[in-house]
Coordinates of C-alpha atoms in Angstrom, one line a residue:
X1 CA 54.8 -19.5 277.5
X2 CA 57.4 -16.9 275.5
X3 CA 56.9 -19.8 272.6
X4 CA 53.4 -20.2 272.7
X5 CA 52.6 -16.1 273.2
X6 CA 55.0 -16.0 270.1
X7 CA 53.3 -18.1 267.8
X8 CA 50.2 -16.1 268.6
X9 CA 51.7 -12.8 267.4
X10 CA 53.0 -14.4 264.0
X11 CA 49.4 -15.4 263.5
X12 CA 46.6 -13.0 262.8
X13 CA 43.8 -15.7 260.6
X14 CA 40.3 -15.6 262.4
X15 CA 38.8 -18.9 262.2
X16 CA 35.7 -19.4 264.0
X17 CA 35.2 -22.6 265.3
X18 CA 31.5 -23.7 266.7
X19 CA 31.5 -25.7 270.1
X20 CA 29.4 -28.8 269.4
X21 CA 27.1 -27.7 272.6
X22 CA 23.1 -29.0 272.3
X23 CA 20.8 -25.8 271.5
X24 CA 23.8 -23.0 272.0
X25 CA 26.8 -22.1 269.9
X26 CA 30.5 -20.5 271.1
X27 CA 32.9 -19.4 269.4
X28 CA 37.0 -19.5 269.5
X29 CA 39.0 -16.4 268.0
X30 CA 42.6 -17.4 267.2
X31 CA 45.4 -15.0 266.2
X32 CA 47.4 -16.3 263.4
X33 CA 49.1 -13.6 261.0
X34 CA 51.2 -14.4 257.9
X35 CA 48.8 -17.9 256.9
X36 CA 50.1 -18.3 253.7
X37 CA 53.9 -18.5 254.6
X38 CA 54.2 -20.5 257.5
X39 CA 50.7 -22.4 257.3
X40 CA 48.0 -23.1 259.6
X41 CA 48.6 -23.5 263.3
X42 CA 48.2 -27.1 264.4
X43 CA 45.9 -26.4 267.4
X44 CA 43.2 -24.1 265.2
X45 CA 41.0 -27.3 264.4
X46 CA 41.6 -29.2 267.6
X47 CA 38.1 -28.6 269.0
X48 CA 36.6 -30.0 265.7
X49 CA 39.1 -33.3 265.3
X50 CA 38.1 -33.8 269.3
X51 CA 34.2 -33.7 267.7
X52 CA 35.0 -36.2 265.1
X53 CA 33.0 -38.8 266.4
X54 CA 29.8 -36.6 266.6
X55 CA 27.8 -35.4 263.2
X56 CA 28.4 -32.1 262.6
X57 CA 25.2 -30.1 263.4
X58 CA 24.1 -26.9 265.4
X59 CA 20.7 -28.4 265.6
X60 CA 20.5 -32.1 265.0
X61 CA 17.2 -32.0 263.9
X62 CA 18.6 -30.6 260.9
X63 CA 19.7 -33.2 258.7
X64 CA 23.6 -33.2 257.4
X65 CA 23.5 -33.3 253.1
X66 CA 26.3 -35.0 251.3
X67 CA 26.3 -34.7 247.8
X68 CA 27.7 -37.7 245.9
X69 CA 29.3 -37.7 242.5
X70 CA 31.7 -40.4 241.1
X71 CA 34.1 -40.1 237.9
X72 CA 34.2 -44.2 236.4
X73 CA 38.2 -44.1 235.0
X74 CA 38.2 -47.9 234.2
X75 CA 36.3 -50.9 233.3
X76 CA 38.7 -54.1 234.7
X77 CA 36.6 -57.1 234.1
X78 CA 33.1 -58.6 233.9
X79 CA 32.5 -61.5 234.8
X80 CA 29.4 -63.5 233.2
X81 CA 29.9 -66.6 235.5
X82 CA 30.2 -65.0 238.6
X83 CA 27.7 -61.8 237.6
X84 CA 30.7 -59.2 238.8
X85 CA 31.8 -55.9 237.4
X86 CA 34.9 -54.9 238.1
X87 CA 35.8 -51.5 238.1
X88 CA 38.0 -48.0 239.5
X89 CA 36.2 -44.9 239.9
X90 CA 36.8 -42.0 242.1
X91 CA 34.0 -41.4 245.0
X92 CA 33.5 -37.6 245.4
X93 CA 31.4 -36.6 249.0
X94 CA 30.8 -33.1 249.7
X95 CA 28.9 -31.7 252.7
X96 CA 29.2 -28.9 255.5
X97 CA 30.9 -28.4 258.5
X98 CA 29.2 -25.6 260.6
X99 CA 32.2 -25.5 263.0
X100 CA 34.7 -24.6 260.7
X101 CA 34.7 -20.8 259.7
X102 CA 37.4 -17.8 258.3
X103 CA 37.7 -15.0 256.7
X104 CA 39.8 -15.3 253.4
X105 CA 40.3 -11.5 253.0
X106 CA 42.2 -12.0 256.7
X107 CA 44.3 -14.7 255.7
X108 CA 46.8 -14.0 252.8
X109 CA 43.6 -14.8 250.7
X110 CA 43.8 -18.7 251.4
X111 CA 40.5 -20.1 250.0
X112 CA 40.9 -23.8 251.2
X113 CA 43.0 -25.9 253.4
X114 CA 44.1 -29.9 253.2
X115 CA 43.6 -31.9 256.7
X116 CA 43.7 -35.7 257.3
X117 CA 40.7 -37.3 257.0
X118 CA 41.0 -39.6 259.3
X119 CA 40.7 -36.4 261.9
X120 CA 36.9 -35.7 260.4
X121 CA 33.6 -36.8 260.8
X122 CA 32.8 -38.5 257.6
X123 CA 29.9 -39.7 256.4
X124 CA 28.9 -43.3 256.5
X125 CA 27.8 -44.8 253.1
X126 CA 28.3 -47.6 251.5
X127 CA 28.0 -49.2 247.9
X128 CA 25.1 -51.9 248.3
X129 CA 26.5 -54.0 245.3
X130 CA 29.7 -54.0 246.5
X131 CA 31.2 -57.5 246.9
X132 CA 34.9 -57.3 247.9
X133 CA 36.6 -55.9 251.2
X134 CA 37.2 -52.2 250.9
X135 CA 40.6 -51.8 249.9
X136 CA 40.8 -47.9 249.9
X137 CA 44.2 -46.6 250.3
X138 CA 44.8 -45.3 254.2
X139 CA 46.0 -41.4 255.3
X140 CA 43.4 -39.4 252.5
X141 CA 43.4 -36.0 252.7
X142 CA 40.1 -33.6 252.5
X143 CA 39.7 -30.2 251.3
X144 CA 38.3 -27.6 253.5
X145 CA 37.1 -24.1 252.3
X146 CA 37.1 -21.1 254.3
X147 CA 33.1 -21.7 254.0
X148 CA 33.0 -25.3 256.0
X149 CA 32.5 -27.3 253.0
X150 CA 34.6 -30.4 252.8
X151 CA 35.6 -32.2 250.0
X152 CA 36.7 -36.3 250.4
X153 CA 37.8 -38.0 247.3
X154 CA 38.8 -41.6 247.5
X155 CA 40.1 -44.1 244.8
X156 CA 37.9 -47.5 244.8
X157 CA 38.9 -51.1 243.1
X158 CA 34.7 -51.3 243.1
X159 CA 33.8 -55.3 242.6
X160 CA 29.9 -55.2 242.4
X161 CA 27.2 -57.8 241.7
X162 CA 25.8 -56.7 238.4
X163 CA 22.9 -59.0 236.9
X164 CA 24.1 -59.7 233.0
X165 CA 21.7 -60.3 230.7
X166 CA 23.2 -61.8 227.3
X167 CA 20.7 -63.2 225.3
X168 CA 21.9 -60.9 222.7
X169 CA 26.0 -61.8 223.2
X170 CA 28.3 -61.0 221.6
X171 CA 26.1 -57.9 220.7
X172 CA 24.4 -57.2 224.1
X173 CA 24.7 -54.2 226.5
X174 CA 24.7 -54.0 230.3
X175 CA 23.1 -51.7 232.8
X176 CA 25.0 -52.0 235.9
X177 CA 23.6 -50.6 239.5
X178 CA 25.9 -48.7 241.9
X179 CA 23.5 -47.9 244.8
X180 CA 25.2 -45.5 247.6
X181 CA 23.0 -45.6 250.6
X182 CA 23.1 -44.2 254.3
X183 CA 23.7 -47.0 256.6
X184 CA 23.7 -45.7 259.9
X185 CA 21.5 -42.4 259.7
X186 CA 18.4 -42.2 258.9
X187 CA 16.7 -39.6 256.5
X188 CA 15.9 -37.4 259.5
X189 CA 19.6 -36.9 260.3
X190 CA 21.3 -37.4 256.8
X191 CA 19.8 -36.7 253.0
X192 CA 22.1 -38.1 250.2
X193 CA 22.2 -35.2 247.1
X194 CA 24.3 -34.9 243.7
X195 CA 27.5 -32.8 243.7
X196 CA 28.1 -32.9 239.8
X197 CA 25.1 -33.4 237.5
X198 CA 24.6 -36.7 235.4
X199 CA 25.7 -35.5 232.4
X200 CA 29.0 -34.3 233.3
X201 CA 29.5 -37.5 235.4
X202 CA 29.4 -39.1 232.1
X203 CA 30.8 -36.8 230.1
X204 CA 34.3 -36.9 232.6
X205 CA 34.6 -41.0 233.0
X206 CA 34.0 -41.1 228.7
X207 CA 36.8 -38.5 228.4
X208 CA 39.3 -41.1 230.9
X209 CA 37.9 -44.3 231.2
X210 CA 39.5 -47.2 230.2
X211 CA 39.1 -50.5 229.4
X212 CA 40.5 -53.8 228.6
X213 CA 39.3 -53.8 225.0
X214 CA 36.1 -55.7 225.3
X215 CA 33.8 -53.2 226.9
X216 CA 32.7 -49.3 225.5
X217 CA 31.3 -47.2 228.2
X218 CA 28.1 -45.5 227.2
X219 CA 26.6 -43.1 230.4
X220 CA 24.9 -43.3 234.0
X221 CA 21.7 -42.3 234.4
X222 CA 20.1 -42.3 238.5
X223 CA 17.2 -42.6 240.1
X224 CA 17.0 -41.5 243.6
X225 CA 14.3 -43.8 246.5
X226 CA 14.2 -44.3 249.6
X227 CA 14.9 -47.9 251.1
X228 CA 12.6 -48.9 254.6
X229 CA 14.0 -50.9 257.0
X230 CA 11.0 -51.5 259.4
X231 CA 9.6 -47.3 260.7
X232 CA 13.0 -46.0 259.4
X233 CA 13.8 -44.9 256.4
X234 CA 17.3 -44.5 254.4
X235 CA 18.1 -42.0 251.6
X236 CA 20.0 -43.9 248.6
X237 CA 21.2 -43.1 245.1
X238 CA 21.1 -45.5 242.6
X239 CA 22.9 -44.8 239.4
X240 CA 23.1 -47.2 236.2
X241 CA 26.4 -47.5 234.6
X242 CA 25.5 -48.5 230.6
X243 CA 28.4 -50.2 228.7
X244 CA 28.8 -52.6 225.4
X245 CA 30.4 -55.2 224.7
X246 CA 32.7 -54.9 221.7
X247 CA 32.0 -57.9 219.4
X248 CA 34.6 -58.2 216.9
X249 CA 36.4 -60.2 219.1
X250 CA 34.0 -62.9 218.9
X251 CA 33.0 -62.5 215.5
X252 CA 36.5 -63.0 214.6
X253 CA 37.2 -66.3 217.0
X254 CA 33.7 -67.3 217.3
X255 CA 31.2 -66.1 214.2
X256 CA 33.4 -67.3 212.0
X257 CA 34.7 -70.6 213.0
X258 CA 31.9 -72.0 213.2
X259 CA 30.5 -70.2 210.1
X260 CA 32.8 -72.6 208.4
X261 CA 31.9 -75.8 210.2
X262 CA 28.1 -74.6 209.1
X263 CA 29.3 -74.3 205.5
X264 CA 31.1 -77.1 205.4
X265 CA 28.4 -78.7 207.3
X266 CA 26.0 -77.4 204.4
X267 CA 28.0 -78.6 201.5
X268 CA 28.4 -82.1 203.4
X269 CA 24.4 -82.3 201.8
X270 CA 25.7 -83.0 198.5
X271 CA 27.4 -86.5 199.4
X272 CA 24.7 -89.2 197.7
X273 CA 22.9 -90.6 200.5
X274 CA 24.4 -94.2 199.7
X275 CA 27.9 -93.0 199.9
X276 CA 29.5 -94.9 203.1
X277 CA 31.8 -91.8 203.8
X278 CA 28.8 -89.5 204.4
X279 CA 28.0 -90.6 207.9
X280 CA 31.8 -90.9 208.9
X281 CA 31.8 -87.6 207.5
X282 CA 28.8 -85.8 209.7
X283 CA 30.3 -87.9 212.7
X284 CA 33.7 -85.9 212.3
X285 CA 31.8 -82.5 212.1
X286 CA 30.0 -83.4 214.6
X287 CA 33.0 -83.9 217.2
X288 CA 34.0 -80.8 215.5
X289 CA 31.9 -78.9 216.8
X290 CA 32.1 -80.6 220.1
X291 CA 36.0 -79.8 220.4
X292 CA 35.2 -76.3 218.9
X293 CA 33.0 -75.2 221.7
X294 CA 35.1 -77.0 224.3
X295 CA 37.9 -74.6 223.3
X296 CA 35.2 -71.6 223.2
X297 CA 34.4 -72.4 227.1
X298 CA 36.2 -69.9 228.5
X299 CA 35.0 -67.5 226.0
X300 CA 31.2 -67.9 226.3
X301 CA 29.0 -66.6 228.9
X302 CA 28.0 -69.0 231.3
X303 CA 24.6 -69.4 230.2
X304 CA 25.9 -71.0 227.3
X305 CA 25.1 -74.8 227.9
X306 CA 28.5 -76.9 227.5
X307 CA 28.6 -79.2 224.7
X308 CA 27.3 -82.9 225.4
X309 CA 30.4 -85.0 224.6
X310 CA 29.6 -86.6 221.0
X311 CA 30.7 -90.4 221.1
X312 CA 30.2 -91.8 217.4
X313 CA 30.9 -95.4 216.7
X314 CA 30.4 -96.3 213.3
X315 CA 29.7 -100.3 213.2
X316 CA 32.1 -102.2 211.8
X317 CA 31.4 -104.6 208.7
X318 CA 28.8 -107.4 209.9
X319 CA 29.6 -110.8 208.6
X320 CA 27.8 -112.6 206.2
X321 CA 26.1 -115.7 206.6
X322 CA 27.8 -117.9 204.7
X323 CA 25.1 -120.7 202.5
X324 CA 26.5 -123.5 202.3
X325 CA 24.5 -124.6 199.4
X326 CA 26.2 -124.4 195.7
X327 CA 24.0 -122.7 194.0
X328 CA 20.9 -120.4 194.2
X329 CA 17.4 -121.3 194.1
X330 CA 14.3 -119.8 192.6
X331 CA 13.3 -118.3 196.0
X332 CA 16.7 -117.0 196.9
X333 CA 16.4 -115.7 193.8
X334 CA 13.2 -113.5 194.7
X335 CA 14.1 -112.8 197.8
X336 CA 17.2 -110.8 196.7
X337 CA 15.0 -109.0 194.2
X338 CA 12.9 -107.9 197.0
X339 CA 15.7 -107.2 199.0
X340 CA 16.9 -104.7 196.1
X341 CA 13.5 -103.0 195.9
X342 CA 13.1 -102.2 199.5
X343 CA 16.7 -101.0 199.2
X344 CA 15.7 -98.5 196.3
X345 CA 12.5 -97.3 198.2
X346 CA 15.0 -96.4 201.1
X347 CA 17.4 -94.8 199.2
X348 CA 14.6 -93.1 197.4
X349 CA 13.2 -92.0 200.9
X350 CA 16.6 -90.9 202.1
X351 CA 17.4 -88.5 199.0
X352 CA 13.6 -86.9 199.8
X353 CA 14.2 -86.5 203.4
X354 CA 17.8 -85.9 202.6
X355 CA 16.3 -82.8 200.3
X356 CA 13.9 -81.8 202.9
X357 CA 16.8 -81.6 205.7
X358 CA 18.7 -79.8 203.2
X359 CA 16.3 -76.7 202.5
X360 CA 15.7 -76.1 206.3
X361 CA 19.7 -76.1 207.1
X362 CA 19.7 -73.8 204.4
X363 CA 16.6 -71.4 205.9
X364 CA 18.3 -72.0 210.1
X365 CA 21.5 -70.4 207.9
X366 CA 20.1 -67.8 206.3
X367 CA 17.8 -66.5 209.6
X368 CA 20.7 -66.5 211.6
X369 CA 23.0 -64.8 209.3
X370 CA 19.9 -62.0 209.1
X371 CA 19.7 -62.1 212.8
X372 CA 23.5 -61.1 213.5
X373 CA 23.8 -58.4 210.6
X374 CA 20.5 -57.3 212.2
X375 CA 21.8 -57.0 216.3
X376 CA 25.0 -55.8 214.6
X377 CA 23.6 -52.7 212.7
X378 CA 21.5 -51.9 216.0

């Protein structure tokens, strides 16, 4: 009793504290003098941590607000097989706690205090795209003003589903969702608001984010809908996280590599049609390519199609029939010369179609060398 009646004389801070009673509100006066040098007395907030499990509301038909904000500090990975995003942001929920009340001007000025949040109510929202168990590190603190407003910032390893489109890789850019919704109240008991506008959301992740090298950050925009779940409705943000992929890696181990297997490719045109090393020749380009990609798989998106495995066997020299007669006759004769005028007329046929071939390789080249300085100027 001489302790307890001691510690009330050392303390002189008012904090009003709201009894969570249906339709009626108390109050608790506590004596606590000299705040700022020895700190809050432990058993000022115990009729709140006791409340924890209960929304905190004088009138619970008055839904609870919690602003959201997030700063994105690093881009880990995306995944284009899998469709994942992995990244670190900090989550930022701010709302009101009617039951906690003091006057500064009474308390050596102290503005704010730091509790555990495991002894609050906190809200309950969760990340709809998000795809991994929560790993969010345990024994967070939260920021209470002399007001009731609470401030809870967490860390988050975030792994969320994010549909890639990449018809334009290695030039293309992504719109990822992060959707924060209510899960277990409804919009008549909780409403979902912004703490930091959008711009300054994307102005402090561009000013810290990091990345791995492949990926630029560009903004978040948001929308903000309701989601129905049979008669109840839930508040939800949805914001879009915009990024670009940074394509001189590729260009540099993709673009051109094969470049010069096109150009050397090209230039493999100019054999004579009746050379016998031409088709040996496209054959090796052609499992070129194949071993070329194969080493690219890793690289490429997953909508890539894998190479067909290229199997070229070039026939080996057929026998002759041997004649057994001595010498040639006057139809043999003819019959050779026929042979070597259908053999002209194909290779005649072969050096137009060879030609034809030739010119569209050469217009493919040129359209898709147009096509990349075009999606890499834009």
């Amino acid at each position: 009793m001489r302790g307890s009646s001691f510690h009330r004389e050392r303390l002189s801070l008012y904090v009003v504290l709201g009894l969570l009673l249906p339709g009626r509100s108390s109050t608790l006066t506590i004596n606590c003098t000299k705040f700022g040098q020895y700190g809050a007395y432990p058993a000022v907030l115990d009729s709140v941590f006791d409340r924890k499990a209960f929304r905190p509301a004088t009138n619970f038909s008055i839904p609870t607000i919690v602003n959201i904000s997030f700063t994105l500090s690093a881009i880990l990975d995306v995944n284009e097989q899998l469709q994942l995003l992995s990244s670190f942001l900090w989550l930022e929920m701010v709302w009101d706690n009617p039951f906690i009340r003091w006057n500064s001007e009474e308390c050596a000025d102290v503005m704010r205090i730091s509790v555990a949040a495991e002894n609050l109510w906190l809200p309950s929202i969760l990340m709809v795209e998000f795809m991994d168990v929560d790993k969010t590190p345990k024994g967070l603190k939260a920021y209470i003003s002399n007001e009731g407003r609470i401030t809870y910032k967490k860390p988050m390893k975030v792994v969320s589903i994010c549909n890639l489109d990449i018809f334009y890789f290695p030039f293309d850019k992504q719109n990822c969702t992060l959707t924060f919704r209510s899960f277990l109240h409804t919009v008549d008991y909780m409403l979902l608001g912004m703490e930091k506008e959008v711009w300054e959301m994307s102005e402090t992740s561009r000013d810290i984010v990091q990345t791995n090298g492949e990926w630029e950050f560009l903004g978040i925009n948001k929308a903000t809908s309701k989601m129905s779940m049979g008669t109840s409705q839930y508040d939800q943000i949805m914001f879009y996280v915009a990024i670009r992929r940074r394509p001189s890696l590729y260009v540099i181990n993709l673009l051109v590599p094969s470049g010069f297997l096109v150009a050397i490719d090209a230039l493999s045109f100019y054999l004579p049609a009746e050379n016998k090393n031409r088709a040996p020749f496209k054959i090796t380009l052609l499992l070129g390519y194949n071993v070329f990609l194969l080493m690219m798989n890793d690289l490429l998106p997953t909508s890539v199609k894998e190479p067909v495995e290229l199997v070229g066997q070039v026939p080996g020299p057929r026998k002759e029939e041997l004649n057994g007669s001595p010498g040639s006759t006057r139809a043999q004769q003819e019959d050779e010369a026929q042979k070597q005028h259908l053999v002209s007329l194909w290779v005649q046929f072969s050096h137009t179609m060879d030609t034809l071939l030739f010119h569209f390789y050469l217009l493919f080249m040129v359209a898709s060398v147009v096509m990349v300085i075009v999606l890499w100027n834009t």
